[in-house]
Tab-separated table of C-alpha atoms in Angstrom:
chain	number	residue	atom	x	y	z
X	70	MET	CA	-78.905	5.038	14.349
X	71	SER	CA	-82.391	6.867	13.717
X	72	SER	CA	-85.313	5.458	12.494
X	73	ARG	CA	-85.244	7.829	9.693
X	74	LEU	CA	-81.646	6.816	8.469
X	75	LEU	CA	-82.862	3.104	8.620
X	76	ALA	CA	-85.797	3.687	6.988
X	77	LEU	CA	-83.717	4.519	3.722
X	78	SER	CA	-82.615	1.603	2.186
X	79	ALA	CA	-78.934	1.650	0.665
X	80	PHE	CA	-79.921	1.683	-2.492
X	81	GLN	CA	-82.049	4.747	-2.103
X	82	LEU	CA	-79.179	6.497	-0.192
X	83	GLY	CA	-77.191	5.712	-3.380
X	84	LEU	CA	-79.431	7.034	-6.396
X	85	ALA	CA	-79.253	10.573	-4.147
X	86	LEU	CA	-77.515	13.229	-5.833
X	87	ASP	CA	-76.463	14.533	-2.226
X	88	HIS	CA	-75.335	12.587	0.085
X	89	THR	CA	-75.246	15.518	2.996
X	90	PRO	CA	-78.348	14.616	4.826
X	91	ALA	CA	-77.095	10.932	5.077
X	92	TRP	CA	-73.796	11.941	6.236
X	93	GLU	CA	-75.089	14.458	8.875
X	94	GLU	CA	-77.144	11.783	10.325
X	95	PHE	CA	-74.513	9.216	10.388
X	96	GLN	CA	-72.561	11.448	12.135
X	97	ALA	CA	-75.103	11.873	14.927
X	98	SER	CA	-75.729	8.631	14.847
X	99	TYR	CA	-72.268	7.568	15.961
X	100	GLY	CA	-71.119	10.235	17.472
X	101	LYS	CA	-68.466	11.283	14.830
X	102	ARG	CA	-65.985	14.263	15.210
X	103	TYR	CA	-63.476	15.287	12.894
X	104	SER	CA	-60.363	17.727	14.232
X	105	THR	CA	-60.399	19.696	11.104
X	106	PRO	CA	-62.780	20.458	8.355
X	107	ASP	CA	-60.595	18.942	5.525
X	108	GLY	CA	-60.622	16.078	7.827
X	109	GLU	CA	-64.115	15.795	7.868
X	110	ALA	CA	-64.436	16.804	3.999
X	111	GLY	CA	-61.957	13.665	3.134
X	112	ARG	CA	-64.631	11.568	5.492
X	113	LYS	CA	-67.572	12.380	3.964
X	114	GLN	CA	-65.801	11.719	0.134
X	115	ILE	CA	-65.231	8.202	1.751
X	116	PHE	CA	-68.675	8.146	2.795
X	117	THR	CA	-69.964	8.803	-0.329
X	118	ALA	CA	-67.983	6.129	-2.306
X	119	ASN	CA	-68.990	3.670	0.505
X	120	VAL	CA	-72.777	4.621	0.158
X	121	ASP	CA	-72.841	4.038	-3.613
X	122	PHE	CA	-70.701	0.816	-3.274
X	123	ILE	CA	-73.688	-0.599	-0.718
X	124	ALA	CA	-76.200	0.540	-3.194
X	125	GLU	CA	-74.701	-0.906	-6.211
X	126	GLU	CA	-74.340	-4.405	-4.069
X	127	ASN	CA	-77.957	-4.353	-2.980
X	128	ALA	CA	-78.924	-3.645	-6.376
X	129	LYS	CA	-77.601	-7.238	-7.302
X	130	GLY	CA	-79.948	-9.187	-4.975
X	131	HIS	CA	-77.448	-10.930	-3.093
X	132	SER	CA	-78.448	-13.419	-0.629
X	133	TYR	CA	-77.013	-10.968	2.256
X	134	VAL	CA	-77.691	-7.264	2.748
X	135	LEU	CA	-75.271	-4.263	3.127
X	136	SER	CA	-75.956	-1.059	5.042
X	137	ILE	CA	-74.302	2.041	6.814
X	138	ASN	CA	-72.889	1.447	9.469
X	139	LYS	CA	-70.228	2.597	12.135
X	140	PHE	CA	-67.461	1.699	9.786
X	141	ALA	CA	-68.772	3.811	6.881
X	142	ASP	CA	-66.021	6.695	6.840
X	143	MET	CA	-63.514	4.432	6.744
X	144	THR	CA	-61.766	3.103	3.798
X	145	HIS	CA	-61.503	-0.624	3.274
X	146	GLU	CA	-57.634	-0.841	3.717
X	147	GLU	CA	-58.270	1.168	7.034
X	148	PHE	CA	-61.084	-1.509	8.058
X	149	VAL	CA	-59.138	-4.330	7.575
X	150	ALA	CA	-56.163	-2.712	9.574
X	151	GLU	CA	-58.002	-2.192	12.377
X	152	ARG	CA	-60.283	-4.751	12.885
X	153	LEU	CA	-58.500	-8.343	11.992
X	154	GLY	CA	-55.528	-9.647	13.800
X	155	TYR	CA	-55.444	-13.705	13.532
X	156	GLN	CA	-52.089	-15.029	13.010
X	157	MET	CA	-51.918	-18.434	11.899
X	158	PRO	CA	-49.375	-20.370	13.310
X	159	ALA	CA	-46.683	-22.047	10.640
X	160	ALA	CA	-47.182	-25.145	10.141
X	161	SER	CA	-44.443	-26.392	12.512
X	162	ALA	CA	-46.284	-24.489	15.473
X	163	LEU	CA	-50.042	-25.866	14.512
X	164	TYR	CA	-50.100	-27.942	17.682
X	165	GLU	CA	-47.299	-25.813	19.885
X	166	GLY	CA	-50.312	-23.776	22.226
X	167	ALA	CA	-52.307	-26.289	24.943
X	168	PRO	CA	-51.965	-29.989	24.607
X	169	PHE	CA	-53.627	-31.320	21.522
X	170	LEU	CA	-55.900	-33.932	22.157
X	171	GLY	CA	-56.628	-35.317	18.720
X	172	ASN	CA	-59.506	-34.547	16.188
X	173	HIS	CA	-63.090	-34.441	16.713
X	174	SER	CA	-65.005	-36.437	14.243
X	175	TRP	CA	-68.431	-37.095	13.042
X	176	ASN	CA	-68.973	-40.974	14.110
X	177	GLY	CA	-71.997	-41.357	12.023
X	178	GLU	CA	-74.454	-40.216	14.861
X	179	ALA	CA	-77.957	-38.502	14.315
X	180	LEU	CA	-77.032	-34.603	13.825
X	181	PRO	CA	-79.901	-31.928	14.634
X	182	SER	CA	-81.294	-29.927	12.093
X	183	SER	CA	-80.650	-26.717	14.055
X	184	VAL	CA	-78.429	-25.466	16.646
X	185	ASP	CA	-78.313	-22.373	18.843
X	186	TRP	CA	-75.852	-22.139	22.065
X	187	SER	CA	-76.807	-18.189	22.170
X	188	SER	CA	-80.625	-19.062	22.791
X	189	LYS	CA	-79.474	-22.122	25.319
X	190	GLY	CA	-77.347	-19.174	27.606
X	191	ALA	CA	-73.851	-20.624	26.691
X	192	VAL	CA	-72.967	-17.043	24.881
X	193	THR	CA	-72.215	-14.140	26.598
X	194	PRO	CA	-73.467	-10.853	24.977
X	195	ILE	CA	-71.764	-9.213	22.077
X	196	LYS	CA	-68.242	-7.648	22.900
X	197	ASP	CA	-66.532	-5.281	20.469
X	198	GLN	CA	-62.504	-5.643	20.256
X	199	GLY	CA	-62.146	-2.009	18.984
X	200	GLN	CA	-59.338	-0.735	17.462
X	201	CYS	CA	-57.046	-3.303	18.206
X	202	GLY	CA	-56.402	-6.751	16.604
X	203	SER	CA	-57.407	-9.122	19.388
X	204	CYS	CA	-60.041	-11.260	17.698
X	205	TRP	CA	-58.122	-14.299	18.715
X	206	THR	CA	-58.925	-13.469	22.265
X	207	PHE	CA	-62.637	-13.108	21.757
X	208	SER	CA	-62.795	-16.296	19.820
X	209	GLY	CA	-60.988	-18.068	22.653
X	210	THR	CA	-62.480	-16.549	25.446
X	211	GLY	CA	-66.090	-17.374	23.670
X	212	ALA	CA	-65.195	-20.823	23.290
X	213	LEU	CA	-63.817	-21.362	26.895
X	214	GLU	CA	-67.172	-19.781	28.158
X	215	GLY	CA	-69.377	-21.526	26.196
X	216	ALA	CA	-67.348	-25.266	27.211
X	217	TYR	CA	-67.491	-24.032	30.873
X	218	GLN	CA	-71.657	-22.700	30.626
X	219	ILE	CA	-72.602	-26.397	29.076
X	220	ALA	CA	-70.245	-28.089	31.990
X	221	SER	CA	-71.367	-26.340	34.900
X	222	LYS	CA	-74.854	-24.102	33.633
X	223	SER	CA	-73.023	-20.947	34.808
X	224	LEU	CA	-72.505	-18.285	32.127
X	225	VAL	CA	-69.524	-16.519	33.455
X	226	SER	CA	-67.963	-13.487	31.105
X	227	LEU	CA	-63.952	-14.029	30.853
X	228	SER	CA	-61.431	-11.063	30.312
X	229	GLU	CA	-60.146	-10.584	26.863
X	230	GLN	CA	-58.037	-7.875	28.427
X	231	GLN	CA	-56.042	-10.452	30.528
X	232	VAL	CA	-54.954	-12.268	27.476
X	233	VAL	CA	-54.004	-9.457	25.345
X	234	ASP	CA	-51.799	-7.982	28.467
X	235	CYS	CA	-50.298	-11.101	30.006
X	236	ASP	CA	-49.894	-13.698	27.284
X	237	HIS	CA	-47.027	-13.115	24.934
X	238	GLY	CA	-45.389	-15.561	22.709
X	239	PHE	CA	-43.844	-16.497	19.254
X	240	LEU	CA	-45.063	-20.426	18.994
X	241	PRO	CA	-48.046	-20.059	18.040
X	242	PRO	CA	-47.842	-16.106	18.036
X	243	THR	CA	-49.429	-13.745	20.913
X	244	LEU	CA	-49.074	-10.238	19.885
X	245	GLY	CA	-51.779	-8.338	21.812
X	246	CYS	CA	-53.259	-5.838	19.534
X	247	GLY	CA	-50.918	-7.154	17.199
X	248	GLY	CA	-52.488	-10.648	16.516
X	249	GLY	CA	-52.697	-13.851	18.148
X	250	SER	CA	-54.004	-17.576	17.588
X	251	VAL	CA	-56.482	-19.267	19.052
X	252	SER	CA	-54.850	-22.204	20.311
X	253	ALA	CA	-52.411	-19.841	22.133
X	254	ALA	CA	-55.491	-18.456	24.322
X	255	PHE	CA	-56.272	-22.064	25.177
X	256	LYS	CA	-52.829	-22.631	26.283
X	257	TYR	CA	-52.906	-19.377	28.240
X	258	ALA	CA	-55.823	-20.669	30.040
X	259	ARG	CA	-54.419	-23.873	31.045
X	260	ALA	CA	-51.522	-22.360	32.460
X	261	ASN	CA	-53.166	-19.503	34.139
X	262	ALA	CA	-56.176	-18.905	36.144
X	263	LEU	CA	-58.797	-16.647	34.452
X	264	CYS	CA	-60.254	-13.282	35.230
X	265	SER	CA	-63.586	-12.389	35.206
X	266	GLU	CA	-64.407	-9.601	32.814
X	267	ALA	CA	-65.847	-7.557	35.327
X	268	SER	CA	-62.727	-7.456	37.314
X	269	TYR	CA	-60.254	-6.716	34.337
X	270	PRO	CA	-62.259	-4.957	31.778
X	271	TYR	CA	-61.353	-4.473	27.908
X	272	GLU	CA	-59.695	-1.513	26.981
X	273	ALA	CA	-58.744	-2.250	23.209
X	274	LYS	CA	-54.953	-1.736	23.965
X	275	ASN	CA	-51.719	-3.090	25.067
X	276	GLY	CA	-51.239	-3.182	28.784
X	277	LYS	CA	-49.169	-4.383	31.802
X	278	CYS	CA	-50.594	-7.505	33.010
X	279	ARG	CA	-52.527	-6.794	36.192
X	280	SER	CA	-53.901	-10.601	36.618
X	281	SER	CA	-52.690	-10.790	40.137
X	282	GLY	CA	-55.398	-8.275	41.489
X	283	CYS	CA	-58.320	-9.309	39.484
X	284	THR	CA	-61.358	-12.030	40.776
X	285	LYS	CA	-60.607	-15.163	39.452
X	286	ALA	CA	-63.563	-17.096	37.037
X	287	TRP	CA	-61.521	-20.130	36.629
X	288	ALA	CA	-58.763	-21.715	38.851
X	289	GLN	CA	-55.554	-22.781	36.935
X	290	GLY	CA	-55.609	-26.007	35.145
X	291	ARG	CA	-59.075	-26.309	34.424
X	292	VAL	CA	-58.380	-26.478	30.644
X	293	SER	CA	-56.995	-30.087	29.603
X	294	GLY	CA	-56.405	-29.003	25.786
X	295	TYR	CA	-58.056	-28.851	23.020
X	296	LYS	CA	-59.767	-30.573	20.098
X	297	GLY	CA	-59.087	-29.905	16.182
X	298	LEU	CA	-61.679	-30.672	13.615
X	299	ALA	CA	-59.616	-30.530	10.512
X	300	PRO	CA	-57.225	-34.055	9.937
X	301	VAL	CA	-54.418	-31.951	8.883
X	302	ALA	CA	-55.232	-28.081	9.409
X	303	ARG	CA	-54.622	-25.722	6.564
X	304	LEU	CA	-53.927	-29.030	4.470
X	305	ILE	CA	-56.875	-30.939	4.732
X	306	PRO	CA	-60.512	-28.993	6.133
X	307	ALA	CA	-62.879	-30.199	8.645
X	308	SER	CA	-65.922	-32.077	7.035
X	309	LEU	CA	-69.094	-30.608	7.041
X	310	GLN	CA	-70.451	-33.330	9.252
X	311	SER	CA	-67.457	-33.102	11.479
X	312	MET	CA	-68.061	-29.444	11.995
X	313	MET	CA	-72.094	-29.923	12.725
X	314	SER	CA	-70.994	-32.494	15.058
X	315	ALA	CA	-68.681	-30.178	17.028
X	316	VAL	CA	-71.081	-27.385	17.089
X	317	ALA	CA	-74.106	-29.536	18.104
X	318	GLN	CA	-71.615	-30.066	21.441
X	319	GLN	CA	-70.450	-26.666	22.069
X	320	PRO	CA	-69.378	-23.335	20.444
X	321	VAL	CA	-66.507	-23.923	18.062
X	322	SER	CA	-63.328	-21.250	17.479
X	323	VAL	CA	-62.687	-20.885	13.819
X	324	ALA	CA	-60.817	-18.673	11.322
X	325	LEU	CA	-61.810	-17.186	8.425
X	326	GLU	CA	-61.276	-14.527	5.679
X	327	ALA	CA	-63.075	-11.193	6.562
X	328	ASP	CA	-60.984	-8.917	4.889
X	329	GLN	CA	-63.749	-8.214	1.848
X	330	LYS	CA	-66.303	-5.627	1.878
X	331	VAL	CA	-69.090	-7.666	2.401
X	332	PHE	CA	-68.062	-7.882	6.264
X	333	HIS	CA	-67.104	-4.201	6.090
X	334	PHE	CA	-70.815	-3.143	5.618
X	335	TYR	CA	-72.912	-6.486	6.298
X	336	LYS	CA	-75.906	-6.046	7.911
X	337	SER	CA	-78.006	-9.141	7.506
X	338	GLY	CA	-78.943	-12.478	5.750
X	339	VAL	CA	-76.360	-15.287	4.708
X	340	VAL	CA	-72.804	-14.426	3.292
X	341	THR	CA	-72.300	-16.635	-0.063
X	342	GLY	CA	-69.594	-16.164	-2.616
X	343	ALA	CA	-68.406	-13.088	-1.407
X	344	CYS	CA	-65.394	-13.714	0.716
X	345	GLY	CA	-62.280	-15.783	0.141
X	346	GLN	CA	-59.987	-18.563	1.431
X	347	MET	CA	-57.170	-16.953	3.583
X	348	PRO	CA	-58.215	-17.005	7.313
X	349	ASP	CA	-57.087	-13.532	8.924
X	350	HIS	CA	-60.000	-13.133	11.573
X	351	ALA	CA	-60.895	-15.379	14.566
X	352	VAL	CA	-64.738	-15.707	15.490
X	353	LEU	CA	-67.064	-18.316	17.142
X	354	VAL	CA	-69.340	-20.622	15.317
X	355	VAL	CA	-72.666	-20.745	17.761
X	356	GLY	CA	-74.783	-22.753	15.866
X	357	TYR	CA	-76.184	-23.713	12.558
X	358	GLY	CA	-79.678	-23.844	10.885
X	359	THR	CA	-81.806	-23.724	7.447
X	360	ASP	CA	-83.250	-20.238	6.330
X	361	ALA	CA	-86.263	-21.129	4.419
X	362	SER	CA	-85.175	-18.495	1.773
X	363	LEU	CA	-81.539	-18.384	1.895
X	364	GLY	CA	-80.550	-21.952	2.429
X	365	ASP	CA	-78.085	-23.701	5.318
X	366	TYR	CA	-75.862	-21.481	7.426
X	367	TRP	CA	-73.628	-21.136	10.007
X	368	LYS	CA	-74.540	-18.575	13.149
X	369	VAL	CA	-71.203	-17.093	13.938
X	370	LYS	CA	-70.404	-14.615	16.751
X	371	ASN	CA	-68.140	-11.536	15.671
X	372	SER	CA	-66.418	-9.100	18.146
X	373	TRP	CA	-67.302	-5.789	16.242
X	374	GLY	CA	-70.355	-4.491	18.471
X	375	ALA	CA	-73.844	-5.409	18.548
X	376	ASP	CA	-74.302	-2.409	16.323
X	377	TRP	CA	-72.701	-4.643	13.452
X	378	GLY	CA	-74.889	-7.084	11.326
X	379	GLU	CA	-77.298	-9.101	12.625
X	380	ALA	CA	-76.951	-7.524	16.542
X	381	GLY	CA	-73.090	-8.416	16.614
X	382	TYR	CA	-73.525	-12.240	14.560
X	383	VAL	CA	-73.075	-13.285	10.873
X	384	ARG	CA	-74.636	-15.801	8.895
X	385	ILE	CA	-72.294	-17.724	6.591
X	386	THR	CA	-73.415	-20.325	4.201
X	387	ARG	CA	-73.216	-24.032	5.368
X	388	GLY	CA	-73.241	-25.373	1.853
X	389	SER	CA	-70.386	-26.221	-0.598
X	390	ALA	CA	-67.666	-23.965	-1.213
X	391	PRO	CA	-64.068	-23.786	-3.095
X	392	VAL	CA	-61.838	-27.110	-2.210
X	393	GLY	CA	-63.860	-27.989	0.621
X	394	ARG	CA	-62.872	-25.232	3.243
X	395	GLY	CA	-66.655	-23.869	3.442
X	396	GLU	CA	-67.607	-20.424	2.741
X	397	CYS	CA	-64.747	-18.035	3.796
X	398	ALA	CA	-62.531	-20.973	4.501
X	399	ILE	CA	-64.564	-21.730	7.947
X	400	LEU	CA	-63.645	-25.132	7.836
X	401	ASN	CA	-59.753	-24.535	7.475
X	402	SER	CA	-59.048	-24.932	11.120
X	403	PRO	CA	-61.500	-25.466	13.614
X	404	SER	CA	-61.049	-26.227	17.197
X	405	TYR	CA	-62.597	-25.880	20.773
X	406	PRO	CA	-61.296	-26.419	24.459
X	407	VAL	CA	-62.035	-29.275	26.543
X	408	ILE	CA	-62.195	-28.543	30.326
X	409	SER	CA	-62.169	-30.890	32.991
X	410	MET	CA	-63.083	-28.685	36.331
X	411	SER	CA	-64.522	-29.830	39.732
X	412	LEU	CA	-67.261	-26.941	40.291
X	413	ASP	CA	-66.444	-26.628	44.132
X	414	GLU	CA	-63.031	-25.264	42.944
X	415	VAL	CA	-64.267	-22.726	40.569
X	416	VAL	CA	-64.902	-19.385	41.893
X	417	VAL	CA	-67.567	-17.353	40.471
């Protein structure tokens, strides 16, 4: 996006009587093209309503800032249908993925005041799931990438497309672009060798499994299982201290509720009081810290591209929230993979 459009505050844009200049620059910035004049007119109308919403919200002085982004010509319903995809397993299938190795608990050890695995080299660059409900694969591969880097000091980008194409099941659900659960991704990683991103690139669509011809980044069986953090996932959430303890050890997969407009247009700041308690999107907690002005937060890696949010990340408040599930239900059912590997067995 050009410096001129970035320089305009959302509030200023919202007060403008004519949104045409902003609309034209939005199209140019994101390469937007529409098949018919009527289609473009309809998208401009949606864009105008979204700009007004952004302006109204920013005027309220939230702890976060909203902004025009590549999703600004979409209705919120379209955005939700395109960008989410986490499928919470039924209660009877919560542990039907990779072997469940028990819960991670805080044992009273001193916890660091801040952690950021993205600055420690354990997090791959921001990726983009596109128009595919594959967030569960990005959360799962992100957790695996982080665990591997911490164990081996080598960061290897894994193929989400392999999991989309090759992992299909019902308990827990794995439906490619139709959604899935992170424990299923861990289960697949235990039973199969994993391809490198470079040799099996992401396509944002369901395809035929082609793992036999890829470059193997992980040998089969390097995942022992996974640990949860919630004493009873969905019913008794993880504690704040247990989550901090786990994140201090490695990146942690979580599911949260992201079907709110704060996620549609999030640009910066700490999300507080703007989302619900019904998880529908899988992401990766890569750290936590304290903002001098905005308070305690979790640092979360999303899969909507580096041009969304804070260079692809979102900060979510780490303070108190309804029924102890954390803001956006981030403490509802966290988990992380446990790996066991001899480095000489891994091809990179």
